[in-house]
PDB file of C-alpha atoms in Angstrom:
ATOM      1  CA  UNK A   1       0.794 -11.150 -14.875  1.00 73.00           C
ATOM      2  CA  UNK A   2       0.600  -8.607 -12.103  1.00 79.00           C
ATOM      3  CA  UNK A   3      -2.174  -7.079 -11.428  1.00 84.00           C
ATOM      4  CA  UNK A   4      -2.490  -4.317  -8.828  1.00 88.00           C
ATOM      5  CA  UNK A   5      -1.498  -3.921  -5.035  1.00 89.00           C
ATOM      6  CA  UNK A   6      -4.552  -5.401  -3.403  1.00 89.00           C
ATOM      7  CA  UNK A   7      -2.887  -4.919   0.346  1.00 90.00           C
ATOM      8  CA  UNK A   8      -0.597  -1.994   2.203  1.00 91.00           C
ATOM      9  CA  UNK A   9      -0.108  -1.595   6.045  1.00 91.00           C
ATOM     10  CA  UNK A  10      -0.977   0.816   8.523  1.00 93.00           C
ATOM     11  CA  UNK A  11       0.556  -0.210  12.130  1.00 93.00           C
ATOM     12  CA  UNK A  12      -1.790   0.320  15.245  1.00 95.00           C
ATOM     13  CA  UNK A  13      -1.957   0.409  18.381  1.00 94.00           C
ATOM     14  CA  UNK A  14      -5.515  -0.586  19.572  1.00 95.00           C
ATOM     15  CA  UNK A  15      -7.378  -2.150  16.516  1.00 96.00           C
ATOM     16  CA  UNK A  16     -10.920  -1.197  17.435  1.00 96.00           C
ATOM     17  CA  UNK A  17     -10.178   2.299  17.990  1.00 95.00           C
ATOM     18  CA  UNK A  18      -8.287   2.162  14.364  1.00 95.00           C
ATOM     19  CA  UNK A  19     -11.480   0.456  13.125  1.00 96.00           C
ATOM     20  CA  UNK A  20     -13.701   3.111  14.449  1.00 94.00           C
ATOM     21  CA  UNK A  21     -11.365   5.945  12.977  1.00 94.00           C
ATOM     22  CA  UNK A  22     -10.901   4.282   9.658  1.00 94.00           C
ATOM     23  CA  UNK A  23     -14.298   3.310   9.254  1.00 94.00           C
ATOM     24  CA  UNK A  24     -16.497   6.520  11.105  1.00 92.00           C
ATOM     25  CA  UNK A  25     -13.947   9.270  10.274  1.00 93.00           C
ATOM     26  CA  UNK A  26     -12.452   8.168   7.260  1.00 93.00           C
ATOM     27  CA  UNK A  27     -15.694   6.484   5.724  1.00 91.00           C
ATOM     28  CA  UNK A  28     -13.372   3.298   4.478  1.00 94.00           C
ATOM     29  CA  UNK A  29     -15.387   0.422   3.772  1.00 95.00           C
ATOM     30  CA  UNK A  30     -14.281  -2.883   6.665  1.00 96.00           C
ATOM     31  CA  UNK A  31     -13.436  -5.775   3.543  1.00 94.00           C
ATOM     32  CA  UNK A  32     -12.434  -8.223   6.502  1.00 93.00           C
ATOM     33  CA  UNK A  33     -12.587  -8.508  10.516  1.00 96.00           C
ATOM     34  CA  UNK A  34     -11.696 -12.042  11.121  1.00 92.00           C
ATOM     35  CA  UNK A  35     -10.282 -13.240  14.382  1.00 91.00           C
ATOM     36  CA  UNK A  36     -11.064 -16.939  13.207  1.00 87.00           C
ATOM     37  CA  UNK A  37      -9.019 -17.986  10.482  1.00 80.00           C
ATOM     38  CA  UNK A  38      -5.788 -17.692  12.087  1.00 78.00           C
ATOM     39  CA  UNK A  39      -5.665 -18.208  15.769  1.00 80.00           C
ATOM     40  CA  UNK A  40      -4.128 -14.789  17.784  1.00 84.00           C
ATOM     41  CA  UNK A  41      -4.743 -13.058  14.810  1.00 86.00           C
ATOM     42  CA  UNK A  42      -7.322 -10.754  13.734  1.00 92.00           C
ATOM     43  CA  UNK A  43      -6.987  -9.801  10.409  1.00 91.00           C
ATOM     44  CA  UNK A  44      -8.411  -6.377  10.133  1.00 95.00           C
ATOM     45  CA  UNK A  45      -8.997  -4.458   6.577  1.00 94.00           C
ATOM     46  CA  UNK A  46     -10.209  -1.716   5.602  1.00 95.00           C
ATOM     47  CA  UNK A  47     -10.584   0.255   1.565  1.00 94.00           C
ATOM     48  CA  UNK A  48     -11.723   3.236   0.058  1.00 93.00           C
ATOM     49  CA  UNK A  49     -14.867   1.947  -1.200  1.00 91.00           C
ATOM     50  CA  UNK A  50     -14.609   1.284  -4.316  1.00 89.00           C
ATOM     51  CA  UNK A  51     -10.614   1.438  -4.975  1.00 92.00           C
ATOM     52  CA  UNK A  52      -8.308  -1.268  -6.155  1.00 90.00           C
ATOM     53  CA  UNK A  53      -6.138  -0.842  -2.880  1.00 93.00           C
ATOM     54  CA  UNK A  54      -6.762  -1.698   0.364  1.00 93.00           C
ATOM     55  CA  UNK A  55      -5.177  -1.351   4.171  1.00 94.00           C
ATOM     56  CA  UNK A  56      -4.542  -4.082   6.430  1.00 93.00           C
ATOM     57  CA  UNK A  57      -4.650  -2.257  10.151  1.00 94.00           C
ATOM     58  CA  UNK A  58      -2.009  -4.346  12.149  1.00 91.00           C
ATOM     59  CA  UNK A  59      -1.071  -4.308  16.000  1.00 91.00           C
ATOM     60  CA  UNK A  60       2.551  -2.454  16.211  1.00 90.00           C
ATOM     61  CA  UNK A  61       4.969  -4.662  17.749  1.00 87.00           C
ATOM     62  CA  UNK A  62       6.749  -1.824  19.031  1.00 85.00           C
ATOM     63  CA  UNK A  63       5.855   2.143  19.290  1.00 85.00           C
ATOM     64  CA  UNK A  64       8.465   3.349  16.817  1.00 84.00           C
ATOM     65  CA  UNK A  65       6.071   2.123  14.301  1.00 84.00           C
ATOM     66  CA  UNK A  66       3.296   4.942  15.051  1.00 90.00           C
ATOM     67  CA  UNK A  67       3.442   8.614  14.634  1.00 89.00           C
ATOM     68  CA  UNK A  68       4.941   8.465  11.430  1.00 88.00           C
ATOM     69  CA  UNK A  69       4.475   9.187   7.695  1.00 89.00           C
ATOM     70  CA  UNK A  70       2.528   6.396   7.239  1.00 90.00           C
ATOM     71  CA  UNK A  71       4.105   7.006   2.997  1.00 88.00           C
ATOM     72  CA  UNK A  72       0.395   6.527   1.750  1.00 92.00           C
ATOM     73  CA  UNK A  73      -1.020   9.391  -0.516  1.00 92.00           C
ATOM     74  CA  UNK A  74      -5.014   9.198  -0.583  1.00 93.00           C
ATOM     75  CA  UNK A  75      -5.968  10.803  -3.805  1.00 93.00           C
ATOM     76  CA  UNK A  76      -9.464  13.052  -4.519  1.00 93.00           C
ATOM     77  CA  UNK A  77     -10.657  14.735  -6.892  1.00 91.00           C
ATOM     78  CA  UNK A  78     -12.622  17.092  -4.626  1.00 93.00           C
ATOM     79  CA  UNK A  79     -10.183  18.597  -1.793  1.00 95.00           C
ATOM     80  CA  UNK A  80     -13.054  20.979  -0.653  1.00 95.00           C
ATOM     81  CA  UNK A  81     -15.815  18.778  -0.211  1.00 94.00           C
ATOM     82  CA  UNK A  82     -13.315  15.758   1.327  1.00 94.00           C
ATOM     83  CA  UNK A  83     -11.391  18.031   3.308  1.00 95.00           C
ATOM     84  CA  UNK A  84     -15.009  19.721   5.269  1.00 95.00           C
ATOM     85  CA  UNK A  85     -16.159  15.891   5.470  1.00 93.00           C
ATOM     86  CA  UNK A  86     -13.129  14.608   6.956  1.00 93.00           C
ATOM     87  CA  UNK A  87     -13.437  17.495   9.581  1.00 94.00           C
ATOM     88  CA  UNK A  88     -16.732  17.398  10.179  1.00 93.00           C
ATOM     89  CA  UNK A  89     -16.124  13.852  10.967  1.00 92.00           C
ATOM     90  CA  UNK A  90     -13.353  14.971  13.436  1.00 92.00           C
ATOM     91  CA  UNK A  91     -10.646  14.399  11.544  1.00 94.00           C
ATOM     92  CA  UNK A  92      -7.091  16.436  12.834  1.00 95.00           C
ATOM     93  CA  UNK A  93      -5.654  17.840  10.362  1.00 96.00           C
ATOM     94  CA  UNK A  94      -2.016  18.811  10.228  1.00 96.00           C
ATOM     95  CA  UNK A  95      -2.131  21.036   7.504  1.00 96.00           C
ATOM     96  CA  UNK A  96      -5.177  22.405   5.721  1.00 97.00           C
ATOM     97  CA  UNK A  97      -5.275  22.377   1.862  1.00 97.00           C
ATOM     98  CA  UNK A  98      -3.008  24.193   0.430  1.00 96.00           C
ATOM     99  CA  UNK A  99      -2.001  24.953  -3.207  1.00 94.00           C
ATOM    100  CA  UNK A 100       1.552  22.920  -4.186  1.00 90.00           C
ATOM    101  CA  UNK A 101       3.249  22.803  -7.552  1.00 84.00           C
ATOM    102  CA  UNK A 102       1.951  19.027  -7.607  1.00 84.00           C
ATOM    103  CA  UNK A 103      -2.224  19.824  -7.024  1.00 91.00           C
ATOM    104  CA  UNK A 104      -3.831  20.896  -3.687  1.00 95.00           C
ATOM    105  CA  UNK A 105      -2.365  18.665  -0.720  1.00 95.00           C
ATOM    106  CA  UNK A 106      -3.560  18.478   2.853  1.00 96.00           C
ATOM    107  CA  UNK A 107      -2.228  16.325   5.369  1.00 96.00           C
ATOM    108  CA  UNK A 108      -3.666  14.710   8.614  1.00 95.00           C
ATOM    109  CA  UNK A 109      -3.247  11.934  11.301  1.00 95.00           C
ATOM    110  CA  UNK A 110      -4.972   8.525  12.224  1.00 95.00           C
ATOM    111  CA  UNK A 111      -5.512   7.869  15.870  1.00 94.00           C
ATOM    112  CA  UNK A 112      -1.844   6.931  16.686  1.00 94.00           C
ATOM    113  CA  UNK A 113      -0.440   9.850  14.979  1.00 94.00           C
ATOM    114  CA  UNK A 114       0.456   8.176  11.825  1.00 94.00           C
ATOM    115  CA  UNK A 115       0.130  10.920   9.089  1.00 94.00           C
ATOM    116  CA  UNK A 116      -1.317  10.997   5.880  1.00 94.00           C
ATOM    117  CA  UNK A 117      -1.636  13.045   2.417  1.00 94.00           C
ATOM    118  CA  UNK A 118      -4.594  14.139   0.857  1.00 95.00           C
ATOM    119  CA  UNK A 119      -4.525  15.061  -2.531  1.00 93.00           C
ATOM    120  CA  UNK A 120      -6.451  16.467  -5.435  1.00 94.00           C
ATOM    121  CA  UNK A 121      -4.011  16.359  -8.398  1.00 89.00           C
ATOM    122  CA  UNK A 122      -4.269  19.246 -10.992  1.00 85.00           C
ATOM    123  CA  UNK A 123      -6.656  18.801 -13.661  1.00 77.00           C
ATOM    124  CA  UNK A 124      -5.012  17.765 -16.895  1.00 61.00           C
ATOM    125  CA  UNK A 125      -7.126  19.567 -19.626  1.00 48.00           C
TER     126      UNK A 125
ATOM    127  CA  UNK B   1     -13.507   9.819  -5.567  1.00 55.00           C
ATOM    128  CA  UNK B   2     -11.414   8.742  -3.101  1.00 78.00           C
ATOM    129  CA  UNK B   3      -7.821   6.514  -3.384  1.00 87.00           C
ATOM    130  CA  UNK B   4      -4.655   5.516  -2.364  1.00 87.00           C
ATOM    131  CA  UNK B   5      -2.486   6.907  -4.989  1.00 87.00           C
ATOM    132  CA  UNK B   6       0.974   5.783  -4.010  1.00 88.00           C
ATOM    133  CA  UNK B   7       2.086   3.779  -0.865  1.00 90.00           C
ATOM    134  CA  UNK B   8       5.891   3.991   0.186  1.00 89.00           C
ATOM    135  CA  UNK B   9       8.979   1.638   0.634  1.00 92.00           C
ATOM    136  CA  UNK B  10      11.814   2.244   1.696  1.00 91.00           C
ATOM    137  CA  UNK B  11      15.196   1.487   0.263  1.00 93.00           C
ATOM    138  CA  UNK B  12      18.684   1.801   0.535  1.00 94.00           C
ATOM    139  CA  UNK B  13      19.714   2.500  -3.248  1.00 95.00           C
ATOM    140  CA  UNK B  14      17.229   4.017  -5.600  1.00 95.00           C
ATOM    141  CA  UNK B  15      19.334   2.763  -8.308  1.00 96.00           C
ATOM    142  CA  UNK B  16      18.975  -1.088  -7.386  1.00 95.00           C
ATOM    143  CA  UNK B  17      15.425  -0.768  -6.386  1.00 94.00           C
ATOM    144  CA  UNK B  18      14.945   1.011  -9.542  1.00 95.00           C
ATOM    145  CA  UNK B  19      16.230  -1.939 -11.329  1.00 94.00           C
ATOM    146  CA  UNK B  20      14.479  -4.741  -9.257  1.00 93.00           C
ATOM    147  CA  UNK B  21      10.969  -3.475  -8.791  1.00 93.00           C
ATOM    148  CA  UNK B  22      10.871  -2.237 -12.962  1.00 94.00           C
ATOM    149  CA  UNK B  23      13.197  -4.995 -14.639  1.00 91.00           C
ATOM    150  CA  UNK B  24      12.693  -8.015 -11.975  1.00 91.00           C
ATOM    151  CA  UNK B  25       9.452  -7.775 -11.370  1.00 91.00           C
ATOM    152  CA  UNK B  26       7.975  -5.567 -14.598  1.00 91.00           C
ATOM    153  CA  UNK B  27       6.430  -2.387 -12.995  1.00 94.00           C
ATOM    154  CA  UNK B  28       5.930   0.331 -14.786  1.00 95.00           C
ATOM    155  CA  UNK B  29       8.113   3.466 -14.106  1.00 96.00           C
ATOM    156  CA  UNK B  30       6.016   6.595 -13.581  1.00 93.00           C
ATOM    157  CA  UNK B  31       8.219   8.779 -12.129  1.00 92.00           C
ATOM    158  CA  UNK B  32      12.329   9.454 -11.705  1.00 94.00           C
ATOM    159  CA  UNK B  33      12.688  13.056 -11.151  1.00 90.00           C
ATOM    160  CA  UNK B  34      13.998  15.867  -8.731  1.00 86.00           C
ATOM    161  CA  UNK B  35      10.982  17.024  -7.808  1.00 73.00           C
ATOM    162  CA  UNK B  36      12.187  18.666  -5.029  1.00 73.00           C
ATOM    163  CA  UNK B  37      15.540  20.088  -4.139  1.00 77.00           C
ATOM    164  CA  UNK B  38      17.920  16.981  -2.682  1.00 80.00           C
ATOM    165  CA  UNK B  39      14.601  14.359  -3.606  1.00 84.00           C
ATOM    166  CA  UNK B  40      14.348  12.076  -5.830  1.00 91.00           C
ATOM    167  CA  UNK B  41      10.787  10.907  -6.652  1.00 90.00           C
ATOM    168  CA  UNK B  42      11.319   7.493  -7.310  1.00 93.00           C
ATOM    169  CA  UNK B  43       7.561   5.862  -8.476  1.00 93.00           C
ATOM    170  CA  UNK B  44       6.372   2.912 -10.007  1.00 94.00           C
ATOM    171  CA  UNK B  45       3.339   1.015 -10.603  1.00 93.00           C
ATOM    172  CA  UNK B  46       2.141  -2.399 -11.833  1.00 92.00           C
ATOM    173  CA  UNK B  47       0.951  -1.281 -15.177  1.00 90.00           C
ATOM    174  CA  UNK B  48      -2.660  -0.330 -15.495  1.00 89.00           C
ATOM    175  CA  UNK B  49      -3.232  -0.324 -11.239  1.00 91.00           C
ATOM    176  CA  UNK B  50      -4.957   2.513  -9.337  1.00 88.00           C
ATOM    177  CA  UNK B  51      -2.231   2.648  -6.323  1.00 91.00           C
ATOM    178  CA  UNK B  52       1.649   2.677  -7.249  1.00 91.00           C
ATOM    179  CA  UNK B  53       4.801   3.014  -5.069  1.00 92.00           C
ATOM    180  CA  UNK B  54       7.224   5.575  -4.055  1.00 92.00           C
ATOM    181  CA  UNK B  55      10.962   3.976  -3.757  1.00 93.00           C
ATOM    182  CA  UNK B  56      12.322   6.220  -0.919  1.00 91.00           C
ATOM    183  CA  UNK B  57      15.595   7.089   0.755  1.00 91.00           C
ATOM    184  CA  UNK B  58      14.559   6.638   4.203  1.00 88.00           C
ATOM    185  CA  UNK B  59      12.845   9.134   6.122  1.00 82.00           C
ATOM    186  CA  UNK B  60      12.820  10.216   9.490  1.00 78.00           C
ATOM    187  CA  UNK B  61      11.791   7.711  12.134  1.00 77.00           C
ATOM    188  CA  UNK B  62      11.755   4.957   8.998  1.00 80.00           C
ATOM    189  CA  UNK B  63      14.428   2.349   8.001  1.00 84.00           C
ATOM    190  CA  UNK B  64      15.538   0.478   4.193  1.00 85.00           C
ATOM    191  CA  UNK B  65      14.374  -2.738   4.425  1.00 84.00           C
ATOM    192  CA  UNK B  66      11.937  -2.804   7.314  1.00 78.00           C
ATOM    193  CA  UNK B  67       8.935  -1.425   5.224  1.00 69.00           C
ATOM    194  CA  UNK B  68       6.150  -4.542   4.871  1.00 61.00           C
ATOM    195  CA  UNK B  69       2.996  -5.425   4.199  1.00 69.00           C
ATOM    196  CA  UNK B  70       3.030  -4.348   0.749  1.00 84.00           C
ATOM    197  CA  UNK B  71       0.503  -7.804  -0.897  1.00 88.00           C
ATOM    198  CA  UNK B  72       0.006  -8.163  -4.676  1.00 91.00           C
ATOM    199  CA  UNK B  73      -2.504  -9.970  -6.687  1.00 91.00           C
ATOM    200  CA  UNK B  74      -2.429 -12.154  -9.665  1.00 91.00           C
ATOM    201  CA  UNK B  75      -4.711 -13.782 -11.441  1.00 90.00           C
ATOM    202  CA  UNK B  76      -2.036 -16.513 -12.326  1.00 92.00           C
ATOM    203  CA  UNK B  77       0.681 -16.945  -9.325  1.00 94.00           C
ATOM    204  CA  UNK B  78       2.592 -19.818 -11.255  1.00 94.00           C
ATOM    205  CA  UNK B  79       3.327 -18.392 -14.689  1.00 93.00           C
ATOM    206  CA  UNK B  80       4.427 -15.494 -12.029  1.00 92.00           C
ATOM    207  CA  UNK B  81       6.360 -17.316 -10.123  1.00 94.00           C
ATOM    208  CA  UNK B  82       8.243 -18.916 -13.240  1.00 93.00           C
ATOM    209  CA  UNK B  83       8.928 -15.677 -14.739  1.00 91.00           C
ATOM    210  CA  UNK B  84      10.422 -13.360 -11.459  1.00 92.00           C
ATOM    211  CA  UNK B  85      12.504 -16.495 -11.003  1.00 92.00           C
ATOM    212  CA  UNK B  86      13.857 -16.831 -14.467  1.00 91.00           C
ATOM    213  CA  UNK B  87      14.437 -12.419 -13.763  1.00 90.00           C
ATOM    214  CA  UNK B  88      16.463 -13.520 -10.866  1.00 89.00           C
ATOM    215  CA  UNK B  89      14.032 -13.177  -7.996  1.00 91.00           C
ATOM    216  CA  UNK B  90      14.542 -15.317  -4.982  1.00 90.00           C
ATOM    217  CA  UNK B  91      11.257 -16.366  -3.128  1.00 94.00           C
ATOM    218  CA  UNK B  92      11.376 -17.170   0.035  1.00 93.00           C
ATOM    219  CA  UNK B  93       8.054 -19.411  -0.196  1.00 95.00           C
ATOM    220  CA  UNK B  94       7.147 -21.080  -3.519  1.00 95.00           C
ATOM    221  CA  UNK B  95       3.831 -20.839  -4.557  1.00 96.00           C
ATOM    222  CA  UNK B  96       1.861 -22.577  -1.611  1.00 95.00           C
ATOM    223  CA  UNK B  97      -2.092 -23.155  -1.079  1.00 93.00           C
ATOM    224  CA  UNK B  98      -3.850 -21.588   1.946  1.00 87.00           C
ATOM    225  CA  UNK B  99      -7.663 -21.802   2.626  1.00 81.00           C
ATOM    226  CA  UNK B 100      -8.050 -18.169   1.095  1.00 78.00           C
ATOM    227  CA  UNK B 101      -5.909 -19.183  -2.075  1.00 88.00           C
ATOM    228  CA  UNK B 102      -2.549 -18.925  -2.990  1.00 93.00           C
ATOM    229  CA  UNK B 103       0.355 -17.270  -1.952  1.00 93.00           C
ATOM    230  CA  UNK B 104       4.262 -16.658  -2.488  1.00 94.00           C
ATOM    231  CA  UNK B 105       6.444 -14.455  -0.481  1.00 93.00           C
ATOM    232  CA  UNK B 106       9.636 -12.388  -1.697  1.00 92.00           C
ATOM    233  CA  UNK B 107      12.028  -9.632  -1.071  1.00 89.00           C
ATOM    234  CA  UNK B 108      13.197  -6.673  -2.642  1.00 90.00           C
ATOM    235  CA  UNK B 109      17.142  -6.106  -2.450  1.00 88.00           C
ATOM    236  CA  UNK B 110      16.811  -4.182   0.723  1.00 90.00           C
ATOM    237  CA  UNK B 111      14.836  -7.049   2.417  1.00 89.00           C
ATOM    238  CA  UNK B 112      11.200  -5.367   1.986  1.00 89.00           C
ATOM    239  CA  UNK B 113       8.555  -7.911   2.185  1.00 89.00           C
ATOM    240  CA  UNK B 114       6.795  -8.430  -0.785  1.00 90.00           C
ATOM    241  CA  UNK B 115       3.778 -11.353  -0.100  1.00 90.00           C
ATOM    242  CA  UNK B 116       1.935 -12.232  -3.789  1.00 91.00           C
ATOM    243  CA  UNK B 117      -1.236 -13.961  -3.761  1.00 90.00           C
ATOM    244  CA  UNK B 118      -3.917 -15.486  -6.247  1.00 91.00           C
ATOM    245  CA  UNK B 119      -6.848 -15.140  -3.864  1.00 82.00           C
ATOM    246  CA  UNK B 120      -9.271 -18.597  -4.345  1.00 79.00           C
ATOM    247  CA  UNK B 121     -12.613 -16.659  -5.425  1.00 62.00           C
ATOM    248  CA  UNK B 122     -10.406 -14.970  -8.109  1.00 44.00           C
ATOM    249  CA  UNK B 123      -9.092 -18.481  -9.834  1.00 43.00           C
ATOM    250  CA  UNK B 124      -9.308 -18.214 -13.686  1.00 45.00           C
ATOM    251  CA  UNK B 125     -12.796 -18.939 -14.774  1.00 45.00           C
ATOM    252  CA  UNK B 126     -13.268 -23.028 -15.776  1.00 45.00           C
ATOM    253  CA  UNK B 127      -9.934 -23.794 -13.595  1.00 45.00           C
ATOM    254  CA  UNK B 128      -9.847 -25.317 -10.410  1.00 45.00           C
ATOM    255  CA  UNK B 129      -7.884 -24.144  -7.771  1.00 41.00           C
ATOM    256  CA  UNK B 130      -8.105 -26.886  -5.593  1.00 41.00           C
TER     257      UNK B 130
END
């Protein structure tokens, strides 16, 4: 049967400044950086450390594919402590946490612009 | 703790994708609601995962059918393969054997990329995968 998603994509425009973002900023963990396998291609991925779910950072073929919604939600269950991290690590944020009907969301932006959501869901009790 | 929850694809008809992605291929429906005035959150999951996906209307900047990259993992790619096709689902590569393992690729009803794979350290314990 089916497990789990093991792979989603971000689109990028220089991969070693994505690396450096992902990586530094974001404190994902770099599963694979192979330019050997597959000639002209370096296969670049990065995960929460830790999580099922991983990102494969790929060169955009065209800029239309940056500076969007990037439609990946990046759950916590510490906004605070994440959120001062993320900006101590010089991460722009869009929008600071802020309460929603859904849990505390904040959203910010990789190094192309691509945004993302942070959330910390509300605590079922 | 720190995850992707959901990742997003986009499609043309929530109603078809609805039906592919949760009675083709056997995801678990987590969500179908208005959350949102004019939205419809459209999310599924394979059952038991961490990360999910939303099925979205496209939004700004984004197009049905163009989303990608979305890569799943089996343990067991040919009893996989046997079932989505007896469901219906085309593939557009059969089960086929790369150095990292095995992989199959399909499409949603929109024309969304779906690759699967069965990644070679992963083969089911006492079974070759060569």
């Amino acid at each position: 049967m089916i497990k789990y998603i093991s792979i989603t994509t971000v689109y990028v425009n220089d991969l070693d400044k994505a690396k450096d973002f992902y990586a530094n900023s974001l404190g994902f963990e770099v599963v694979t950086d192979d330019a050997q396998s597959m000639p002209g291609f370096r296969w670049l991925q990065v995960v929460p450390k830790g999580a099922q779910t991983g990102i494969n950072l790929y060169p955009a073929d065209n800029p239309d594919q940056l500076g969007h919604f990037s439609g990946l939600f990046l759950t916590t269950d510490d906004m605070a402590t994440t959120y001062s991290e993320l900006v101590a690590n010089g991460v722009n944020f869009s929008q600071p946490p802020t309460e929603r009907p859904y849990g505390i969301e904040a959203k910010f932006v990789d190094q192309d612009n691509t945004s993302f959501v942070l959330l910390q869901p509300p605590t079922r009790s | 703790v720190f995850y992707i929850s959901t990742t997003v694809v986009f499609v043309s008809d929530q109603d078809k994708a609805k039906d592919f992605y949760v009675n083709k291929l056997g995801f678990e429906l987590v969500s179908d609601a208005q959350t949102m005035p004019g939205y419809r959150w459209l999310q599924v999951t394979p059952p038991g995962a961490q990360t999910g996906v939303v099925l979205s209307l496209p939004m700004e900047g984004h197009e049905a059918g163009k989303s990608s990259g979305l890569l799943l993992y089996t343990d067991d790619i040919q009893a996989l393969h046997q079932q989505w096709a007896a469901n219906g689902v085309e593939f557009s590569e059969a089960p086929t054997q790369y150095p990292w393992g095995w992989q199959a690729q399909l499409a949603d009803p929109d024309g969304n990329g779906i690759v699967l794979t069965q990644p070679r350290h992963k083969a089911k314990k006492g079974e070759s995968d060569d």
